[in-house]
Short mmCIF file of C-alpha atoms in Angstrom, two decimals:
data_model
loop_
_atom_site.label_atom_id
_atom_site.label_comp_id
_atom_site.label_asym_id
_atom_site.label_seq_id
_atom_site.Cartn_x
_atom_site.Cartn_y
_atom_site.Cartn_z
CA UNK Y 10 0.00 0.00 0.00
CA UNK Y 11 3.21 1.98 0.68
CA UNK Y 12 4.45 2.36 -2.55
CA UNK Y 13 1.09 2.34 -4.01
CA UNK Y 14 0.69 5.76 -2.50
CA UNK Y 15 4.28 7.19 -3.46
CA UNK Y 16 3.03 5.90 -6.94
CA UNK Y 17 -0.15 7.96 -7.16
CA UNK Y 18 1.39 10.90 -5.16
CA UNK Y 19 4.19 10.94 -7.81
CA UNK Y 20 1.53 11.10 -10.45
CA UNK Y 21 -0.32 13.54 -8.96
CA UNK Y 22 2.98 15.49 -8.84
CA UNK Y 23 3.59 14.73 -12.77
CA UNK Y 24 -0.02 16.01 -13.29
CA UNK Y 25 0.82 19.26 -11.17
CA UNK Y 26 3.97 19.93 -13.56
CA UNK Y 27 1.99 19.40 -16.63
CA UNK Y 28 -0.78 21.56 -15.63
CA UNK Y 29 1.78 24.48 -14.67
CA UNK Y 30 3.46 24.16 -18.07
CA UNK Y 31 0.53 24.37 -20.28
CA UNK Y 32 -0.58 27.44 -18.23
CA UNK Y 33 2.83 29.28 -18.38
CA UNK Y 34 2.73 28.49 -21.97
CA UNK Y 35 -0.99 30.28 -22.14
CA UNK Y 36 -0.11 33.35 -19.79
CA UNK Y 37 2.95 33.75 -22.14
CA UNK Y 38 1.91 32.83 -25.73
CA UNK Y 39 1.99 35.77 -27.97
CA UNK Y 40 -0.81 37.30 -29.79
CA UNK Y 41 -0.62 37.56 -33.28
CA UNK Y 42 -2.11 41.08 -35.06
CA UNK Y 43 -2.30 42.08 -38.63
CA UNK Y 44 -1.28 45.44 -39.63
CA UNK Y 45 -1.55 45.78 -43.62
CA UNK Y 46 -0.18 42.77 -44.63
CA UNK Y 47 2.53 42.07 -42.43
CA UNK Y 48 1.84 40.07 -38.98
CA UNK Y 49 3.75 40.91 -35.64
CA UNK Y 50 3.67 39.72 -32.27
CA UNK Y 51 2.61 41.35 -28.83
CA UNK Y 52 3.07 39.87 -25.34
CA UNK Y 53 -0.06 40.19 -23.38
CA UNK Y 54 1.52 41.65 -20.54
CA UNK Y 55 4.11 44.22 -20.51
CA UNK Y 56 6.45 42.56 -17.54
CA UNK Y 57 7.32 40.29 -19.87
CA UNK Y 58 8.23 42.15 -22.97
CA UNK Y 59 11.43 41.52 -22.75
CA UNK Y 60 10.86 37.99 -22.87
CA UNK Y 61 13.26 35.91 -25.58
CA UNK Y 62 12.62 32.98 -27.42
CA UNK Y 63 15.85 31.50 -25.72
CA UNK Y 64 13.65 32.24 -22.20
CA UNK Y 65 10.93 30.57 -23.50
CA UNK Y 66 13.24 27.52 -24.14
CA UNK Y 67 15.10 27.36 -21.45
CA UNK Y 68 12.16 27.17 -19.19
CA UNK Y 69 10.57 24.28 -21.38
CA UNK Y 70 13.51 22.67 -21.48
CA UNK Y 71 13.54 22.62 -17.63
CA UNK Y 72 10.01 21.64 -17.03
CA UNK Y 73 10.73 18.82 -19.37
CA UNK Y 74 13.90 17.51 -17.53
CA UNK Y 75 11.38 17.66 -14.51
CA UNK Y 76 8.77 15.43 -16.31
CA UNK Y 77 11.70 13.31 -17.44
CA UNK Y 78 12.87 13.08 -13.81
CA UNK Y 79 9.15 12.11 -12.45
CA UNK Y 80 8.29 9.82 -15.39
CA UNK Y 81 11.69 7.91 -14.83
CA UNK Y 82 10.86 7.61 -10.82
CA UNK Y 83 7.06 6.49 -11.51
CA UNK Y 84 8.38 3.83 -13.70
CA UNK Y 85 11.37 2.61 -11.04
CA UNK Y 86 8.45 2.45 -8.61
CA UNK Y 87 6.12 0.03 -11.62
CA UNK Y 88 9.29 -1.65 -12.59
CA UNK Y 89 9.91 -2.87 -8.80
CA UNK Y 90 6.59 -4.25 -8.94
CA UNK Y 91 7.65 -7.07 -11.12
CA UNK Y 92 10.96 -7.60 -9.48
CA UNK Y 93 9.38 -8.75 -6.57
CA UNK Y 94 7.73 -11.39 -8.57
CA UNK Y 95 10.79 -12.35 -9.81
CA UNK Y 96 10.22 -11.08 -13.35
CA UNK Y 97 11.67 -8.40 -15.79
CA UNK Y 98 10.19 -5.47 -17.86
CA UNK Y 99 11.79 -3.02 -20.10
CA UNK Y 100 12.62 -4.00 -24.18
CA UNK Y 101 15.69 -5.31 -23.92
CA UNK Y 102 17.03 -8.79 -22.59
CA UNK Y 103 16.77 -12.32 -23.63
CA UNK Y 104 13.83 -13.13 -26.64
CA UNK Y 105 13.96 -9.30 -27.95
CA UNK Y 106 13.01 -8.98 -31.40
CA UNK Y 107 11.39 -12.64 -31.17
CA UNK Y 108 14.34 -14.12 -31.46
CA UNK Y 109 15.33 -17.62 -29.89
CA UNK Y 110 16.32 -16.99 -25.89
CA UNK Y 111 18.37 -19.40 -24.04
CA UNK Y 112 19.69 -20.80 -20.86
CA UNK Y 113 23.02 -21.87 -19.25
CA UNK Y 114 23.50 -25.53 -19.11
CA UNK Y 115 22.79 -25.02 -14.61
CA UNK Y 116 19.49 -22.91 -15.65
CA UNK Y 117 18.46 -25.80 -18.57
CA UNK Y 118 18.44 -28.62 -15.65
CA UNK Y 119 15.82 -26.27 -13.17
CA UNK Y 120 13.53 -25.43 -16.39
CA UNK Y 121 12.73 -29.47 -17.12
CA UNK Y 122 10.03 -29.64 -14.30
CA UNK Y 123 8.14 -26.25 -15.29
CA UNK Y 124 8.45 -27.34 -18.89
CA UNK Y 125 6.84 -30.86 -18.01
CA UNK Y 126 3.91 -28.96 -16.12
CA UNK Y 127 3.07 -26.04 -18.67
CA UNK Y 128 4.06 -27.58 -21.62
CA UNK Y 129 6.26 -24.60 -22.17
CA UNK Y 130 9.25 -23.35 -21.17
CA UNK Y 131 8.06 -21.64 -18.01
CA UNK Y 132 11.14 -20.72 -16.80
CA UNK Y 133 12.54 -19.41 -19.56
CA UNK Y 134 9.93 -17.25 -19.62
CA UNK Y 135 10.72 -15.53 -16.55
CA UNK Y 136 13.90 -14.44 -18.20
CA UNK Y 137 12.27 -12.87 -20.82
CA UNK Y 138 10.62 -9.34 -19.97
CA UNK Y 139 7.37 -8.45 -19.95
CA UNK Y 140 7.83 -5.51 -22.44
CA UNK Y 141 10.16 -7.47 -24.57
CA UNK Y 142 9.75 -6.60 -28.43
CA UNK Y 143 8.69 -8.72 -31.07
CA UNK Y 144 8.92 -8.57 -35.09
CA UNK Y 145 6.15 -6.49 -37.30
CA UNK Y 146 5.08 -8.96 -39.84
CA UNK Y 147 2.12 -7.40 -41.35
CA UNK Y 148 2.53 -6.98 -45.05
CA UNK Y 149 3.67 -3.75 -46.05
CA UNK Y 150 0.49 -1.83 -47.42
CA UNK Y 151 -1.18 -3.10 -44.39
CA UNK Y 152 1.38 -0.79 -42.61
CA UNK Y 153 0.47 2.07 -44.62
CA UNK Y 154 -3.73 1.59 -44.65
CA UNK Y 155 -5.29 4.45 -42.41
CA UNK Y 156 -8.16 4.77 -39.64
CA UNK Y 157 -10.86 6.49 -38.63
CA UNK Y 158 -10.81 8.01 -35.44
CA UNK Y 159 -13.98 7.10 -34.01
CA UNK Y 160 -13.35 3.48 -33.93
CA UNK Y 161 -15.06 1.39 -31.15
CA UNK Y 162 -13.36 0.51 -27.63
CA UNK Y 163 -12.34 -3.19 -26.96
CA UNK Y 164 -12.98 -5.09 -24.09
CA UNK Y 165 -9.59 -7.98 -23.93
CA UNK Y 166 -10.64 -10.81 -22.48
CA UNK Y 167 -8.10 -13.58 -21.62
CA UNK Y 168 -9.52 -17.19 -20.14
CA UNK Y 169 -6.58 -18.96 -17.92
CA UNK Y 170 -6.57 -21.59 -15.46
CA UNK Y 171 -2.84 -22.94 -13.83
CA UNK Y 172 -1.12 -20.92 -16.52
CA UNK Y 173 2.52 -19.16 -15.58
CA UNK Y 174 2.17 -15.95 -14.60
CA UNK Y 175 4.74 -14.34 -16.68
CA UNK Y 176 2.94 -15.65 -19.53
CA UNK Y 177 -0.09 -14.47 -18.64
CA UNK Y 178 1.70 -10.53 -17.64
CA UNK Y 179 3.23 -10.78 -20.46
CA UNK Y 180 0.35 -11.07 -22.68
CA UNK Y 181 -1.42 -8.16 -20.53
CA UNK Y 182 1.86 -5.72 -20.94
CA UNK Y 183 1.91 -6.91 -24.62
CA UNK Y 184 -1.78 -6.20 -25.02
CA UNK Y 185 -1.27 -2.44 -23.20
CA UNK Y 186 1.93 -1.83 -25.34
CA UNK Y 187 -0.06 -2.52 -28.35
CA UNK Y 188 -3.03 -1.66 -28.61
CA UNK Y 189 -4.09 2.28 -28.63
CA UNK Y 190 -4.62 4.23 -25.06
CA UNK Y 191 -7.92 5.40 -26.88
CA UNK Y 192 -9.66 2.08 -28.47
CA UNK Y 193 -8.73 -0.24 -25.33
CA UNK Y 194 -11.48 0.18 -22.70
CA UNK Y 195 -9.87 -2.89 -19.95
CA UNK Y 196 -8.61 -5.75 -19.81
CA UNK Y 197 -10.14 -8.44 -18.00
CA UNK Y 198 -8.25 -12.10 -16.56
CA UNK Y 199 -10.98 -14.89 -16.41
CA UNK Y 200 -9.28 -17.72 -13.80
CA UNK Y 201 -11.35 -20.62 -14.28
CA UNK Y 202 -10.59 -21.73 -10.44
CA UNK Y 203 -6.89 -21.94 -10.63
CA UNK Y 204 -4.94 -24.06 -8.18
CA UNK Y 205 -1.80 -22.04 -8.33
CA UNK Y 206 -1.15 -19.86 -5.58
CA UNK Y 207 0.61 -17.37 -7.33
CA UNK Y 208 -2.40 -16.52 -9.62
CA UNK Y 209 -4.57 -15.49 -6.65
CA UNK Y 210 -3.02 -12.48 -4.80
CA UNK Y 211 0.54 -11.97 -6.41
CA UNK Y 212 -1.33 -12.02 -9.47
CA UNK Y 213 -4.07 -9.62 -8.64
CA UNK Y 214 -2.34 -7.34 -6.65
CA UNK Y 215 0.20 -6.67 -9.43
CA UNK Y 216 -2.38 -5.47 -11.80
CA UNK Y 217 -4.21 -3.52 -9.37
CA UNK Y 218 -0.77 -1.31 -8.59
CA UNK Y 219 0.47 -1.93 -11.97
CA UNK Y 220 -2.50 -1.14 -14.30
CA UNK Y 221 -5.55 0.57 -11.95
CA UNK Y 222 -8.67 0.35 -13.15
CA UNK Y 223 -7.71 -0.85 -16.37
CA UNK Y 224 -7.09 -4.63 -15.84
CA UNK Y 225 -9.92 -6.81 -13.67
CA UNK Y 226 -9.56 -10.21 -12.98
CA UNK Y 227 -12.77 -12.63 -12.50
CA UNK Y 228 -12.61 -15.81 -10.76
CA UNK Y 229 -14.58 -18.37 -11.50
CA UNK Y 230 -16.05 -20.38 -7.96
CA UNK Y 231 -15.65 -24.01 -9.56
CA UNK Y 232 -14.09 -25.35 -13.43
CA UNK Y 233 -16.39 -23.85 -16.16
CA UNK Y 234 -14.74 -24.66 -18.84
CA UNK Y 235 -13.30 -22.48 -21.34
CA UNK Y 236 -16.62 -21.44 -23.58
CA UNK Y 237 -18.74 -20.70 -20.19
CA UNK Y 238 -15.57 -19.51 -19.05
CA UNK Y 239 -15.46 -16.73 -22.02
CA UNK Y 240 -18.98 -16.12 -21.19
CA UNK Y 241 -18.07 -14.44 -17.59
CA UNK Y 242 -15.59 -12.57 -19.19
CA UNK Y 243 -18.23 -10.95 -21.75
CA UNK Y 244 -20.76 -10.60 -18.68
CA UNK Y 245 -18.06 -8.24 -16.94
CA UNK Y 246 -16.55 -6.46 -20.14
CA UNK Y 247 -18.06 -2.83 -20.57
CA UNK Y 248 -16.29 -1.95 -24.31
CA UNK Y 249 -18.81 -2.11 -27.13
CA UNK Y 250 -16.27 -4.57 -28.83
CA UNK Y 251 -15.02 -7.81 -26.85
CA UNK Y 252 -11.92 -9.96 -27.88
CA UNK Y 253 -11.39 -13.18 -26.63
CA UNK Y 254 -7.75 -14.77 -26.38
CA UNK Y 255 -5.82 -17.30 -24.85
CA UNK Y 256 -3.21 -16.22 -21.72
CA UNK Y 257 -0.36 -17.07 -24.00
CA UNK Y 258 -0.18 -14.36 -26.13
CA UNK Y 259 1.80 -11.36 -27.31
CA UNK Y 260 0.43 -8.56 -29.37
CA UNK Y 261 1.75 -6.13 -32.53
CA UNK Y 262 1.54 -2.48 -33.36
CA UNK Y 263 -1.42 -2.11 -35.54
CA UNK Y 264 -3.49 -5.24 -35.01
CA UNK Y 265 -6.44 -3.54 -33.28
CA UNK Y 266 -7.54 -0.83 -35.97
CA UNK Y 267 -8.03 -3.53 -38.86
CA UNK Y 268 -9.96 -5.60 -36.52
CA UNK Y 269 -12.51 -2.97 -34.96
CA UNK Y 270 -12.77 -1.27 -38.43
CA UNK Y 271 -14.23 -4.32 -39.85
CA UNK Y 272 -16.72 -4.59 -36.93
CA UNK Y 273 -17.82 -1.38 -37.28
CA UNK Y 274 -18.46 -2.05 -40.72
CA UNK Y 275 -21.00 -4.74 -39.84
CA UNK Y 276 -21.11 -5.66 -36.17
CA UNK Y 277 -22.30 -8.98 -36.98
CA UNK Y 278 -18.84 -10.08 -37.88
CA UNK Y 279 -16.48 -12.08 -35.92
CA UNK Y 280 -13.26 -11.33 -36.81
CA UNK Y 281 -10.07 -13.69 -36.22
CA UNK Y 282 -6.51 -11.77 -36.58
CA UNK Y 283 -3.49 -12.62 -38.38
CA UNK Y 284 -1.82 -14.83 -35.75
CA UNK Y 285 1.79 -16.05 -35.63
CA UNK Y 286 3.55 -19.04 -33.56
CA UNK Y 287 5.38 -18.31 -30.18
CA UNK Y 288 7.63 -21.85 -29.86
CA UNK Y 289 6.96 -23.50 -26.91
CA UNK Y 290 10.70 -24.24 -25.91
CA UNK Y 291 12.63 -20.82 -26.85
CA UNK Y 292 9.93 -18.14 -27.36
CA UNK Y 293 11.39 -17.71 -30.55
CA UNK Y 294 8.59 -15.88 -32.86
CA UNK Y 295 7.95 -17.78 -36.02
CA UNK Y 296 5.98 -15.90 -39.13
CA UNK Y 297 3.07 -18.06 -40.39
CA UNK Y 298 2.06 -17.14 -44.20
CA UNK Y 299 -1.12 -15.66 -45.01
CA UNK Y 300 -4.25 -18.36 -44.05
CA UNK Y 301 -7.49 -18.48 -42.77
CA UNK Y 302 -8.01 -20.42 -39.39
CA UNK Y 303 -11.23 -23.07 -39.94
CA UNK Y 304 -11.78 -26.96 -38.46
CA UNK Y 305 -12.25 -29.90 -40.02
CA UNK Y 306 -14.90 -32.57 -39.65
CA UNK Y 307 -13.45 -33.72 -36.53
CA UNK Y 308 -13.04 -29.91 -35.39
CA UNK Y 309 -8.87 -29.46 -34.92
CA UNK Y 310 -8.05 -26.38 -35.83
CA UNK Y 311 -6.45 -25.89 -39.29
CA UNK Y 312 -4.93 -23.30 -41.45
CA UNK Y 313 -6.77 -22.64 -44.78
CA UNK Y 314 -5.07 -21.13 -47.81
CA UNK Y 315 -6.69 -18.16 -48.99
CA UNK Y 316 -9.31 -18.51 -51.86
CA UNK Y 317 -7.81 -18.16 -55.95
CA UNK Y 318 -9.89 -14.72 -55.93
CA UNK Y 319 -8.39 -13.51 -52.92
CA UNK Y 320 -4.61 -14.16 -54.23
CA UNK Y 321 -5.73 -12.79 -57.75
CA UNK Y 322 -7.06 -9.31 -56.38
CA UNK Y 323 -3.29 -8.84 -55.45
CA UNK Y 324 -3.50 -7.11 -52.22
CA UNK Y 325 -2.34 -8.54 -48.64
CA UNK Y 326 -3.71 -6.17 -46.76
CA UNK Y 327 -7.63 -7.50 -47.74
CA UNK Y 328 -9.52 -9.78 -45.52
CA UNK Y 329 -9.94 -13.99 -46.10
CA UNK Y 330 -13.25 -15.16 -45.50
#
């Protein structure tokens, strides 16, 4: 609770500083005059006539070294939160970029038992931050298509029962990372009655310090099941758009426009993104070509290669039925 409070009192101050610098900048903007057809400047206040553009400067330059200062203490004070879980953030260290991360021979004989139980590499993935960065894959005119603005808000809903918690953060600080401040309402953890002690209140109270208000976690009272599971999730999601994923995933730039702009289009579409493979024993991100996801008769999931018209039109960046 501690450092909760030096948290929000050091945002508070950050919000003080910001507030004091926009309203310096108002009391001292010029005012701009035409006379014939030439334009000239006049201070509104005659105390600070004088006033020089290398004034003006220096000042901003020193409210922004503040802001630097605050912003870099706020995020020591978030980045300890994780260390006392025993995990990393930032966009450096091992698995940045996607690539393959390792371990020493000593570290490859603890991971075995984690690796056994998950079915992953559990421990390697508390080497790997939470922030860590990952390749773009998108095709390139899919980089270059533009948005509307009034796109709806989506709710993120991820279903997870004995899953390892730095999997599950990092898909949260992936999701937050990736998806725009404006279009992502929460984010909300569905534990379908979890055995794991560290998914009760480590896991909570990190994302209650971490991300307030933003991330909510629901806990199932007995095993749903993952569909009824998904179902509690949309029960507690306010955003007029809800996406449902798996705990075990990590997010790119640009993946939520594309999807909401198609909804908005015609909300009766259910829309399934681009998604690439995160290998199980090195976190290494592997590229899958352009497919659409569908079952067959016995209902495993399979990739489906993109109709004839589809690859005739030409254009990457267009939707597969």
């Amino acid at each position: 609770m501690a450092s909760l409070r030096r948290v929000k009192v050091l945002l508070v101050l950050n919000l003080i500083a910001v507030a004091g610098f926009v309203l310096f900048l108002a009391k001292c903007r010029p005012i701009t005059t035409k006379s014939g057809d030439s334009f000239h400047d006049i201070h509104p206040r005659a105390e600070v006539a004088n006033l020089t553009a290398h004034g003006i400067s220096s000042i901003q330059d020193a409210v922004l070294k503040r802001l630097s200062l605050l912003e870099d203490i706020v995020y020591r004070q978030l980045n300890g939160l994780s260390k006392s879980l025993g995990l990393i953030e930032g966009y450096g260290g091992r698995g940045k970029g996607g690539l393959p991360a390792t371990l020493s021979p000593e570290e490859e004989e603890k991971a075995k038992g984690p690796h056994e139980k998950y079915g992953y590499n559990s421990y390697l993935s508390e080497k790997i931050s939470l922030d860590r960065s990952i390749p773009d894959y998108r095709p390139t005119k899919c980089k270059e298509l533009k948005y509307g603005k009034d796109l709806p808000q989506i709710s993120i809903i991820f279903i997870f029962v004995n899953e390892a918690l730095s999997v599950i953060l990092r898909s949260v600080h992936s999701a937050v990372n990736h998806t725009p401040a404006a279009l992502l309402k929460e984010i909300i953890l569905v534990d379908d009655n979890s055995d794991e002690e560290e998914l009760k209140a480590p896991l909570e109270e990190y994302v209650n310090k971490r991300y307030p208000g933003l991330v909510k976690v629901v806990r199932n009272q007995k095993r749903e099941g993952l569909i009824r599971a998904r179902i509690e999730g949309w029960k507690a999601a306010t955003g007029q758009v809800t996406g449902f994923f798996d705990a075990h995933v990590e997010f790119t730039a640009g993946w939520a426009e594309p999807v909401l702009s198609r909804i908005q289009e015609n909300r009766k579409r259910v829309i399934l993104p681009s998604i690439d493979n995160i290998k199980q024993d090195n976190f290494e991100v592997q590229r899958y070509e352009n497919s659409a996801h569908g079952y067959s008769w016995e209902l495993w999931c399979m990739y489906i290669s993109p109709p004839k018209d589809w690859w005739d039109a030409g254009d990457p960046s267009l939707p597969i039925r």
